[in-house]
Tab-separated table of C-alpha atoms in Angstrom:
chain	number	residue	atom	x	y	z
A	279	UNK	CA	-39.423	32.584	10.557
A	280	UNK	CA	-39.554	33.536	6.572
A	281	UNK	CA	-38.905	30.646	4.154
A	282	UNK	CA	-35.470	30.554	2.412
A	283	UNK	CA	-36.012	29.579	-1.182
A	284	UNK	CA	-33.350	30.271	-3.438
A	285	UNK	CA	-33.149	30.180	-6.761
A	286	UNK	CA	-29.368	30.809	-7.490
A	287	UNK	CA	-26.576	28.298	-6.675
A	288	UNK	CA	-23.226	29.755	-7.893
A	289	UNK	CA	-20.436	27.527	-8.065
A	290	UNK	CA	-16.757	28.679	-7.442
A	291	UNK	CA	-13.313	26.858	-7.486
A	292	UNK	CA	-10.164	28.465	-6.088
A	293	UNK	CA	-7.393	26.566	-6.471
A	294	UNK	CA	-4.446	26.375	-3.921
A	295	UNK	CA	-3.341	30.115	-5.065
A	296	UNK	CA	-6.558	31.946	-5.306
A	297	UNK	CA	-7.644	34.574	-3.621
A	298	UNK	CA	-10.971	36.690	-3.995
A	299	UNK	CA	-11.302	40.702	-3.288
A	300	UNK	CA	-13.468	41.999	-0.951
A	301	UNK	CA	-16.677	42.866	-2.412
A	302	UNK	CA	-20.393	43.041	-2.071
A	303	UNK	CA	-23.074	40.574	-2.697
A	304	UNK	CA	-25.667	43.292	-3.688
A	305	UNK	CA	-26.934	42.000	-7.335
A	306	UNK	CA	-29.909	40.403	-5.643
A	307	UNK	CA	-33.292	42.219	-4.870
A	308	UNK	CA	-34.173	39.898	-1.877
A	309	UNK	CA	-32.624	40.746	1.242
A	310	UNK	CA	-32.778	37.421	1.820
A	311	UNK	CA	-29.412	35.262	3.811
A	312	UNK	CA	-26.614	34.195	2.007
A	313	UNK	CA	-25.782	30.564	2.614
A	314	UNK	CA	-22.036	29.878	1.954
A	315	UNK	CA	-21.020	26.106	1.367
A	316	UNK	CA	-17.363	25.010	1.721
A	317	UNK	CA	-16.225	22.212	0.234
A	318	UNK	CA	-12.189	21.205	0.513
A	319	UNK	CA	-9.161	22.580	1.589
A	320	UNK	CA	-9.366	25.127	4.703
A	321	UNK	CA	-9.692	28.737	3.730
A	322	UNK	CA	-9.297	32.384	5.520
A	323	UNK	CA	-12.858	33.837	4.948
A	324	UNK	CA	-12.730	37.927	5.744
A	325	UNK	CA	-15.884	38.788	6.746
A	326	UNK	CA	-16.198	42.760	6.904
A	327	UNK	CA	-18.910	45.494	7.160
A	328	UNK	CA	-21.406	47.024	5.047
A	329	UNK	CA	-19.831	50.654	4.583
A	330	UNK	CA	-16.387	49.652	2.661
A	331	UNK	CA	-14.063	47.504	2.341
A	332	UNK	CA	-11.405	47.980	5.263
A	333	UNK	CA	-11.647	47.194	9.061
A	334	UNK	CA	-13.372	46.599	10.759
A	335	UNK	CA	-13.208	43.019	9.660
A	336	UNK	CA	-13.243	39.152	11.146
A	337	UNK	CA	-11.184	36.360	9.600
A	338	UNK	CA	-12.295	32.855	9.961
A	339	UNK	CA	-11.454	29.530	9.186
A	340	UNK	CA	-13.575	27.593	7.274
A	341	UNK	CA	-12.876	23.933	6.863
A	342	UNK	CA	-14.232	21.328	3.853
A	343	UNK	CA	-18.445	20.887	5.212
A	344	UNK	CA	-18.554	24.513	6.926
A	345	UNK	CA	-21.596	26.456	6.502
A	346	UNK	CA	-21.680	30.186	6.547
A	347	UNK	CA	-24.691	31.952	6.293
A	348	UNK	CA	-24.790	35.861	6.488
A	349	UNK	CA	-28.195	37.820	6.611
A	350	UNK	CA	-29.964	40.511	8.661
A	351	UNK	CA	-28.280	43.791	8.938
A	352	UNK	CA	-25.114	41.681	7.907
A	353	UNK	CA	-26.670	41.100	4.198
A	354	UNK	CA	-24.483	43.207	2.275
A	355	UNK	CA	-20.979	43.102	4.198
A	356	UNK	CA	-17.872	43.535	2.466
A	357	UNK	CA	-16.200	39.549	2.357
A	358	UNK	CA	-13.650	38.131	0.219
A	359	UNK	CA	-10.642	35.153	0.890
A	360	UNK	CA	-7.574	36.370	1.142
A	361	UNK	CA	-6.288	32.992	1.462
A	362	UNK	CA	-6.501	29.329	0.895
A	363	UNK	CA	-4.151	26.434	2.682
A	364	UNK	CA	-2.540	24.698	0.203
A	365	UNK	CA	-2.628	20.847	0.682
A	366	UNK	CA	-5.374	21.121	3.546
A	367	UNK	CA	-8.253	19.596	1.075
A	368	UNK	CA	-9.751	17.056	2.908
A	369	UNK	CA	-9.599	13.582	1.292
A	370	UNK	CA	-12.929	12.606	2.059
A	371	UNK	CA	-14.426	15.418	0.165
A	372	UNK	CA	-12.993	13.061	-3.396
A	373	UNK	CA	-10.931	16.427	-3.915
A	374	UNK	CA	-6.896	16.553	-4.170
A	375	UNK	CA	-6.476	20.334	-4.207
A	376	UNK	CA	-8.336	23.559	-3.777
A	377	UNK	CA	-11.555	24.338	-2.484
A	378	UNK	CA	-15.226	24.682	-3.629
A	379	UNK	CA	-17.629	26.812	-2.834
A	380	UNK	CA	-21.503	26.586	-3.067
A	381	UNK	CA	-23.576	30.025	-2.744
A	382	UNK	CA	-27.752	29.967	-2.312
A	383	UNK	CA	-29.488	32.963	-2.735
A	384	UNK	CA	-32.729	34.214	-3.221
A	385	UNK	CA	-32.442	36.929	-6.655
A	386	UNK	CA	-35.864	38.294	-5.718
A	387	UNK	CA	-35.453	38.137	-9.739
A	388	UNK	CA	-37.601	35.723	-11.017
């Protein structure tokens, strides 16, 4: 197996209202994996295909400590969150509302 070494972390906080389009991840010039932290209240993460936005598409649930990692012919997929649960943060995560969430990739940039 290839080493993952990333050099990007990108931060993102979406409070109990916010929702994120589905979009592309395509910046990068590694096609390296995509490792997708959650941290706090439960969200709906749409996880599409490669060729456009629409169906076919999977939701799933992540909860505050899941880890989603998306690589392989699955790289570039169309994702977004078309929802987060309001008041489902989970205490132990020292967070009261909303949800973080911690990217790693590998730019191929530097």
């Amino acid at each position: 197996a290839e080493a993952f070494t990333p050099d990007t972390a990108l931060i993102n906080f979406y409070d109990d209202a916010a929702r994120m389009g589905m979009h592309q991840d395509k910046e990068e010039r590694s096609g390296a994996p995509v490792v997708s932290l959650s941290i706090g209240a439960t969200c709906v993460f749409r996880f599409g295909n490669p060729e456009g936005r629409g169906q076919p598409y999977k939701d799933v649930e992540l909860v505050s400590g899941d880890l989603f990692v998306f690589g392989g012919p699955s790289r570039f997929a169309f994702h977004g969150v078309p929802k987060v649960y309001a008041g489902s943060a989970d205490p132990a995560a020292g967070m009261r509302a909303g949800r973080l969430n911690v990217t790693l990739r590998e730019t191929g940039l530097s």
